[in-house]
JSON list of C-alpha atoms in Angstrom, two decimals:
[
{"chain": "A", "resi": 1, "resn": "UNK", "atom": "CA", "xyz": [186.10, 161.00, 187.26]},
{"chain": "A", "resi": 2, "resn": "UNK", "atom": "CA", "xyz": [189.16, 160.74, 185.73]},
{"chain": "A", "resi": 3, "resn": "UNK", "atom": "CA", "xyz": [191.19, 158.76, 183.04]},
{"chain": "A", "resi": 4, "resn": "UNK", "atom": "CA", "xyz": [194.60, 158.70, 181.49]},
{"chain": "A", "resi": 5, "resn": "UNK", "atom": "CA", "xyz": [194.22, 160.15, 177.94]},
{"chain": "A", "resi": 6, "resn": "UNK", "atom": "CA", "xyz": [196.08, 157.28, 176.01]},
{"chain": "A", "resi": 7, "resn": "UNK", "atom": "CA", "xyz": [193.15, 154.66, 178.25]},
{"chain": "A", "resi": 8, "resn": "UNK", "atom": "CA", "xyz": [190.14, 157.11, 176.41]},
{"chain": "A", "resi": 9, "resn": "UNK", "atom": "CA", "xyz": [191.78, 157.29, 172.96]},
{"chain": "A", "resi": 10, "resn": "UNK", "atom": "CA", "xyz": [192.00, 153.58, 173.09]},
{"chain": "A", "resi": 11, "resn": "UNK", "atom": "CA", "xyz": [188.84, 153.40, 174.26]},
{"chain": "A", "resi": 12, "resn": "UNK", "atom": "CA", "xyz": [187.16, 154.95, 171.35]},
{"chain": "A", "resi": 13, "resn": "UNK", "atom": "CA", "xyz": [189.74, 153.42, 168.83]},
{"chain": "A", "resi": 14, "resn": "UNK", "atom": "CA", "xyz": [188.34, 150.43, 169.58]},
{"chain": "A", "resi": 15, "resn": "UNK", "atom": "CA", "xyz": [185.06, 151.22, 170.07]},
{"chain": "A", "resi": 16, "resn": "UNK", "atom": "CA", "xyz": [184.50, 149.78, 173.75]},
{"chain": "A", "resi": 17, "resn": "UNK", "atom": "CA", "xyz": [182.10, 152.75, 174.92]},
{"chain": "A", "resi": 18, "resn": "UNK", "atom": "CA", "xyz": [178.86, 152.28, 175.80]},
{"chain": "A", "resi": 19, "resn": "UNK", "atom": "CA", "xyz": [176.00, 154.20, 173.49]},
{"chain": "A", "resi": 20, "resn": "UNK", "atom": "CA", "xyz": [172.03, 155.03, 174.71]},
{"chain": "A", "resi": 21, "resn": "UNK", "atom": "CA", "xyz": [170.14, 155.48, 172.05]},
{"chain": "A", "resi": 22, "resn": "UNK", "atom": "CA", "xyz": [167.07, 157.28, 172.16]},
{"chain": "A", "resi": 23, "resn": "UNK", "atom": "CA", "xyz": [164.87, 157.74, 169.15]},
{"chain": "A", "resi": 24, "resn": "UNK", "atom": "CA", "xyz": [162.54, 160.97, 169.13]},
{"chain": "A", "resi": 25, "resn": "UNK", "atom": "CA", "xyz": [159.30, 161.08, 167.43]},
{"chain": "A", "resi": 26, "resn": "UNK", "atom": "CA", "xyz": [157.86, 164.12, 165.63]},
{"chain": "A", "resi": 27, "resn": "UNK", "atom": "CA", "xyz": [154.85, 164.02, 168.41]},
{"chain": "A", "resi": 28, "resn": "UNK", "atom": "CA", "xyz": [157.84, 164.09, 171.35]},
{"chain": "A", "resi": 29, "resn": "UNK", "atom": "CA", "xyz": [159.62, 166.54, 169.50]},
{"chain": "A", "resi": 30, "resn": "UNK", "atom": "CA", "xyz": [156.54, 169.05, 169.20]},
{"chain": "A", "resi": 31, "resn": "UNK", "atom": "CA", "xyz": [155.27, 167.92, 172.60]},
{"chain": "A", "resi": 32, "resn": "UNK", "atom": "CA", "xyz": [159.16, 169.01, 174.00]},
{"chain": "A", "resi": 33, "resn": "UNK", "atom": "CA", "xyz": [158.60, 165.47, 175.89]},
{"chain": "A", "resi": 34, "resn": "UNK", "atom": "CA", "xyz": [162.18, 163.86, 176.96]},
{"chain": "A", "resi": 35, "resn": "UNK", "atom": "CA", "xyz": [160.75, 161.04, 179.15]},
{"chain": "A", "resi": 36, "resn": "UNK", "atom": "CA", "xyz": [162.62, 158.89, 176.73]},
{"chain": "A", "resi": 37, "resn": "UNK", "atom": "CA", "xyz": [165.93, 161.06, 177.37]},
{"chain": "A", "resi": 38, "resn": "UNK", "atom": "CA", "xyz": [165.36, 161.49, 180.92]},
{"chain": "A", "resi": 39, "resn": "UNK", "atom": "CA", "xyz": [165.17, 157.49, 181.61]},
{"chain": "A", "resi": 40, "resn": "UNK", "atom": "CA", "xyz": [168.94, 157.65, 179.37]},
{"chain": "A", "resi": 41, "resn": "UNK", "atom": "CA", "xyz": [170.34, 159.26, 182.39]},
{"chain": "A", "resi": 42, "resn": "UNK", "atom": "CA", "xyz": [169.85, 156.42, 185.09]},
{"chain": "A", "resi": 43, "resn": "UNK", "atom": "CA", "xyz": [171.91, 154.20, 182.38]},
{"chain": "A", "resi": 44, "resn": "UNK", "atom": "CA", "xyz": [174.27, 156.83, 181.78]},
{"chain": "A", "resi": 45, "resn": "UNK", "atom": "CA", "xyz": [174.51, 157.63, 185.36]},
{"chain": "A", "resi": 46, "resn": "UNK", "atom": "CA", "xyz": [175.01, 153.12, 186.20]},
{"chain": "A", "resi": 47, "resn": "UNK", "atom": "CA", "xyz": [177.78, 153.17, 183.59]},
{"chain": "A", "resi": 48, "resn": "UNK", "atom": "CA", "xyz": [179.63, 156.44, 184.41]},
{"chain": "A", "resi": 49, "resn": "UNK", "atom": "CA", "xyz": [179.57, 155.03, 188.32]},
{"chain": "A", "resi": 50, "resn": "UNK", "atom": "CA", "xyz": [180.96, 151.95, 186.91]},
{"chain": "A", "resi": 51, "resn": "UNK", "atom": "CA", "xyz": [183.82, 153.98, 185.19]},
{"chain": "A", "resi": 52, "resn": "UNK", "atom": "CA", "xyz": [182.62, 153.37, 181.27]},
{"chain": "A", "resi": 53, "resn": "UNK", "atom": "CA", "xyz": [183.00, 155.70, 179.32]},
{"chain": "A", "resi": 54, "resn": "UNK", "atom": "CA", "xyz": [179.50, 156.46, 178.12]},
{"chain": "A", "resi": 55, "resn": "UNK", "atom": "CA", "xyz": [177.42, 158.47, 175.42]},
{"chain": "A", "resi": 56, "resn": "UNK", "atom": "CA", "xyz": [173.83, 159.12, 174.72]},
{"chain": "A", "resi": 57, "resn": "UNK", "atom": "CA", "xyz": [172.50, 159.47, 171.28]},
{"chain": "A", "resi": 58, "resn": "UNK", "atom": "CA", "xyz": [169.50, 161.15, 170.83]},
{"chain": "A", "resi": 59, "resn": "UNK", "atom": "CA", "xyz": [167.98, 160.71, 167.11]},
{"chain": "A", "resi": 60, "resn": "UNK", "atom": "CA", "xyz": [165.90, 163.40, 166.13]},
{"chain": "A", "resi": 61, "resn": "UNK", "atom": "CA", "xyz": [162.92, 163.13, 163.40]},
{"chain": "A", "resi": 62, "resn": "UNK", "atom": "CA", "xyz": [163.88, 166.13, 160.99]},
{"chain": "A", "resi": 63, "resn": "UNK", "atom": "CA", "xyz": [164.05, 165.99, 156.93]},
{"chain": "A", "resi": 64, "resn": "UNK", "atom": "CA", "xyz": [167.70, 166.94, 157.52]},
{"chain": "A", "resi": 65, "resn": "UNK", "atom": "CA", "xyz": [169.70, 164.27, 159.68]},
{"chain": "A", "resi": 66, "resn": "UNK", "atom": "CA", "xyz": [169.87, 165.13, 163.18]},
{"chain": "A", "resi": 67, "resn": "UNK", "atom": "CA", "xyz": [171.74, 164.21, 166.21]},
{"chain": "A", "resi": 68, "resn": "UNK", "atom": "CA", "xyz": [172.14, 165.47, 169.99]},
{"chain": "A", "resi": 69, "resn": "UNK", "atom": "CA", "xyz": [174.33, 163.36, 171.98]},
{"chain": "A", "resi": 70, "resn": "UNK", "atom": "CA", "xyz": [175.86, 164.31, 175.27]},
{"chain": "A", "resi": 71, "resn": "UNK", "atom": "CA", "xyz": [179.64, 162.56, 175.55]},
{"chain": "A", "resi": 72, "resn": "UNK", "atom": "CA", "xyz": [181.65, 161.56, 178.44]},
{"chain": "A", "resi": 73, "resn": "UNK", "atom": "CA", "xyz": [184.67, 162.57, 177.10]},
{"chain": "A", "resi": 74, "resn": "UNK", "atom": "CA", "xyz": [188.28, 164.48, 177.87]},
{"chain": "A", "resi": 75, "resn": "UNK", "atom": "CA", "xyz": [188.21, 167.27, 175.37]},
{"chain": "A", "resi": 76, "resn": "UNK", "atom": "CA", "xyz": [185.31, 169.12, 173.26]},
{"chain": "A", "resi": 77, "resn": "UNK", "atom": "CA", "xyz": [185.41, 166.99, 170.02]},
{"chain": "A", "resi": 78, "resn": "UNK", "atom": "CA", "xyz": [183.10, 163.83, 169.51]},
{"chain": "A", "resi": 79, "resn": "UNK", "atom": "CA", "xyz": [183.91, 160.52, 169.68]},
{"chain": "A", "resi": 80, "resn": "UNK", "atom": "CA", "xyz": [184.39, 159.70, 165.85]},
{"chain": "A", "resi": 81, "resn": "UNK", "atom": "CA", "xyz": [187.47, 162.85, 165.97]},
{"chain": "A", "resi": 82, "resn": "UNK", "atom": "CA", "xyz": [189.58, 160.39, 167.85]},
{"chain": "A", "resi": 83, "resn": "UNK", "atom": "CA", "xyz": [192.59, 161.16, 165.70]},
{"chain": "A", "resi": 84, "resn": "UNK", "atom": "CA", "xyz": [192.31, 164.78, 166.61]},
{"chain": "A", "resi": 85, "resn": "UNK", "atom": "CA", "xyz": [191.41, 164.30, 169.98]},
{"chain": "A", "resi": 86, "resn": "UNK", "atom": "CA", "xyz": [195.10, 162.48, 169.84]},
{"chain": "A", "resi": 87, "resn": "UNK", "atom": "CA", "xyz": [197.01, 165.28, 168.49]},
{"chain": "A", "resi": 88, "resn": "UNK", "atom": "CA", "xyz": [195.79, 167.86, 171.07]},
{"chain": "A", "resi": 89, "resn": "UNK", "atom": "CA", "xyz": [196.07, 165.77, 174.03]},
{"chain": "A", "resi": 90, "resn": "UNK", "atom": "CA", "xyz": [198.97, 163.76, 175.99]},
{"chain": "A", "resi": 91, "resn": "UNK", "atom": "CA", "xyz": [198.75, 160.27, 176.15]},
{"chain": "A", "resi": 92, "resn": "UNK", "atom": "CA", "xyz": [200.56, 160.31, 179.59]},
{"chain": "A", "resi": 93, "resn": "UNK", "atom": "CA", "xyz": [198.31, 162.79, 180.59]},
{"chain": "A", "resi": 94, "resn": "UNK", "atom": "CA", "xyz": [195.35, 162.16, 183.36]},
{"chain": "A", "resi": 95, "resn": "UNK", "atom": "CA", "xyz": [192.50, 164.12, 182.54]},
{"chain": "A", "resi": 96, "resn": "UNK", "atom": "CA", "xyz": [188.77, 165.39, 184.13]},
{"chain": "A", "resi": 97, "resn": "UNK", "atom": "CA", "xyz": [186.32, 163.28, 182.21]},
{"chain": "A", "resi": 98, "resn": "UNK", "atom": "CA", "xyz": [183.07, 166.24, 181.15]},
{"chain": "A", "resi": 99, "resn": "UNK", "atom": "CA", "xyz": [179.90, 165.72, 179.78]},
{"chain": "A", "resi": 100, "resn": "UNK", "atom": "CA", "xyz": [179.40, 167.26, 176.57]},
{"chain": "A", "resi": 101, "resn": "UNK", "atom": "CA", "xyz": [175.98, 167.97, 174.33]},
{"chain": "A", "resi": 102, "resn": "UNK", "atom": "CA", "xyz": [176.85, 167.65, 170.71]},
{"chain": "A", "resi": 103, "resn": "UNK", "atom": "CA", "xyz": [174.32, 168.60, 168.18]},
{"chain": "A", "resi": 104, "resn": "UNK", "atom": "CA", "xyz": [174.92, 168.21, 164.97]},
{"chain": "A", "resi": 105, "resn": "UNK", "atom": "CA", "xyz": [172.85, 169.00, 161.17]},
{"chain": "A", "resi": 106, "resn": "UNK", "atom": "CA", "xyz": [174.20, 170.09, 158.37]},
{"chain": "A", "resi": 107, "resn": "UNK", "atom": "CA", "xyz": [171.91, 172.80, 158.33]},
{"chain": "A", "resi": 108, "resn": "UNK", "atom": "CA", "xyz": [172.31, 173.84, 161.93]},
{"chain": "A", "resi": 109, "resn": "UNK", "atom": "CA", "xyz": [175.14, 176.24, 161.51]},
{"chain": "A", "resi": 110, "resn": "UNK", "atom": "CA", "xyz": [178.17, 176.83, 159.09]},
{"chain": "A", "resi": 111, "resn": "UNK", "atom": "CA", "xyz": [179.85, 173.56, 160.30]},
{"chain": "A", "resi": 112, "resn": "UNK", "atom": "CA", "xyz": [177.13, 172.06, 161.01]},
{"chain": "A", "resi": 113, "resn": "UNK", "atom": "CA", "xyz": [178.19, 170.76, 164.44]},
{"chain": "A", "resi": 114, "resn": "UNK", "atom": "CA", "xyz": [178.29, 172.71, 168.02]},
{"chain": "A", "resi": 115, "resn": "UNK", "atom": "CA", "xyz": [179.74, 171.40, 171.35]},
{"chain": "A", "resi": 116, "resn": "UNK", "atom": "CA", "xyz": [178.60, 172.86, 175.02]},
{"chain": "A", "resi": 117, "resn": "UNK", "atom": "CA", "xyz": [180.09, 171.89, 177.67]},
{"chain": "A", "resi": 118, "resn": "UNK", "atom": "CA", "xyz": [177.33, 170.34, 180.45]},
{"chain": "A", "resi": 119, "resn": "UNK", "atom": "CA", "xyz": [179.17, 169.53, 183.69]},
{"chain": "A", "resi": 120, "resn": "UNK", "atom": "CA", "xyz": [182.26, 167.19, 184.88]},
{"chain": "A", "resi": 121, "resn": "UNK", "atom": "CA", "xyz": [181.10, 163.69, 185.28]},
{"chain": "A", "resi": 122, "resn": "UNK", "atom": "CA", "xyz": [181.50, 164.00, 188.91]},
{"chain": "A", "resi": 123, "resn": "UNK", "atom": "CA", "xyz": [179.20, 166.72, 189.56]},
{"chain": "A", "resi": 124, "resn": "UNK", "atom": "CA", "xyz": [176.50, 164.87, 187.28]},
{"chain": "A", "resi": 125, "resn": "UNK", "atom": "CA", "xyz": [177.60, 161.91, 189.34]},
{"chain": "A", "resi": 126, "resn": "UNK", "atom": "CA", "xyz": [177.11, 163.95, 193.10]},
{"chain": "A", "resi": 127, "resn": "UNK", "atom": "CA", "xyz": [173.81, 165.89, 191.79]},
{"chain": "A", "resi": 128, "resn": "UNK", "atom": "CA", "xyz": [172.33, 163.80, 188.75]},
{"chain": "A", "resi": 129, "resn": "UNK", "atom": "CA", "xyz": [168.64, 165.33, 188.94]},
{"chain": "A", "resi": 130, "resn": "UNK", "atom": "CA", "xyz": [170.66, 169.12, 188.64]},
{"chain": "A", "resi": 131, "resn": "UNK", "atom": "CA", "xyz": [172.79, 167.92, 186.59]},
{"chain": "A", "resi": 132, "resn": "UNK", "atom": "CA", "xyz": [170.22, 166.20, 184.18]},
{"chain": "A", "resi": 133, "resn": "UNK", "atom": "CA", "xyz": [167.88, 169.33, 184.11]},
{"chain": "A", "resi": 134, "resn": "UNK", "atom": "CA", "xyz": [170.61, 171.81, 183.31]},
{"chain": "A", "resi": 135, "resn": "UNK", "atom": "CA", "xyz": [171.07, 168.99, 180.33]},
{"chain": "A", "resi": 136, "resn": "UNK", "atom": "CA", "xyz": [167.11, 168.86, 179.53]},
{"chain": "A", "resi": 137, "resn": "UNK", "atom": "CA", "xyz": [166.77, 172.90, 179.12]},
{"chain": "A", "resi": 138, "resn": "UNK", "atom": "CA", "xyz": [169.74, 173.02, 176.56]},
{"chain": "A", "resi": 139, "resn": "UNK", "atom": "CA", "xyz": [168.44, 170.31, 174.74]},
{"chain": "A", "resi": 140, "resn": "UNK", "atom": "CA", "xyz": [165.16, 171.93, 174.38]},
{"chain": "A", "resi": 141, "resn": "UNK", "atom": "CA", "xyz": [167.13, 174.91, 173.10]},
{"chain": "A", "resi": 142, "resn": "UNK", "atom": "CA", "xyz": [168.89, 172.76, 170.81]},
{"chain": "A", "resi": 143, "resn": "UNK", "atom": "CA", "xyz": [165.32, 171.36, 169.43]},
{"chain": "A", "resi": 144, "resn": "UNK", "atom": "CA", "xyz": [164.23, 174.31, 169.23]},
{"chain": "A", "resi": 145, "resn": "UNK", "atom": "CA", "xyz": [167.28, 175.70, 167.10]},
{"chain": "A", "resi": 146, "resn": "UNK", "atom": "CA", "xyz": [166.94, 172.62, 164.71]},
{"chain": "A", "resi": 147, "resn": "UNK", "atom": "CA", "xyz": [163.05, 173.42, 164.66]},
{"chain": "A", "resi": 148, "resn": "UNK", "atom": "CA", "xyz": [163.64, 176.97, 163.35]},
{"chain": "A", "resi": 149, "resn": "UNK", "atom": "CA", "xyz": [166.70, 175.48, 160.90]},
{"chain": "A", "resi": 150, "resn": "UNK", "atom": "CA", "xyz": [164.18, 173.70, 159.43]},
{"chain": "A", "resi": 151, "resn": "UNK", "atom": "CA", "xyz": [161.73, 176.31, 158.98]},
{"chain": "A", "resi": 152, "resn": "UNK", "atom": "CA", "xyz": [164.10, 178.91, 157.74]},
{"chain": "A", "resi": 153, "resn": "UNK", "atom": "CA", "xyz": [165.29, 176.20, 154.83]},
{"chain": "A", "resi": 154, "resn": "UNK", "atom": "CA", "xyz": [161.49, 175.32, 153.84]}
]
């Protein structure tokens, strides 16, 4: 999938992208069960086939805020950076849309935000079930990060 950069910064300037949300319990998040983030990816998947630009936000149960979402997007910054995202791209430009897992908590590192890039949304779009497990694993890292975050600050 691709998209012309000044069509995705327009898209998020306006807000026309479609958002999953998944809320996490405490018992999912010590069970490491993601049934609820594994059905996300059929939706995803519809909407990315249908050329929306698509997120999923995953809201975790921790004392400090937490978020994972994994972005369909043109460049490794979230969605709410589209002024950013502006200045280091070309609006002319066409560019490979990627899926991106973005976890963020303030006490999760010294910025309190960290971007991995998953896969392009074509090969999540060709192989969704390798695509989504590759996905699954590094959000159970990412739990598990946030887990010991926690613990360190108690």
């Amino acid at each position: 999938m691709e998209i012309q950069t000044k069509q995705f910064i327009t898209t998020l300037q306006e807000e026309k992208y479609q958002t999953i949300t998944v809320k996490l319990t405490k018992t999912d998040i010590t069970n490491m069960v993601l049934k609820k983030v594994t059905a996300a990816y059929s939706q995803l998947e519809k909407a990315l086939q249908a050329g929306k630009i698509s997120q999923i936000k995953i809201d975790l149960p921790f004392e400090v805020p937490a978020t994972i979402e994994l972005q369909a997007g043109i460049i490794n910054l979230p969605y709410e950076l589209v002024d950013k995202i502006k200045l280091l791209t070309n609006a002319e430009d066409q560019a490979v849309v990627n899926l991106y897992l973005i976890t963020t908590a303030d006490n999760l590192n010294a910025s309190g935000m960290r971007i991995d890039e998953m896969s392009s949304v074509a090969e999540f779009l060709a192989q969704p079930q390798v695509v989504s497990k590759k996905i699954d694993d590094e959000i159970n890292q990412k739990i598990t990060e946030l887990k010991a975050a926690t613990k360190d600050q108690a």
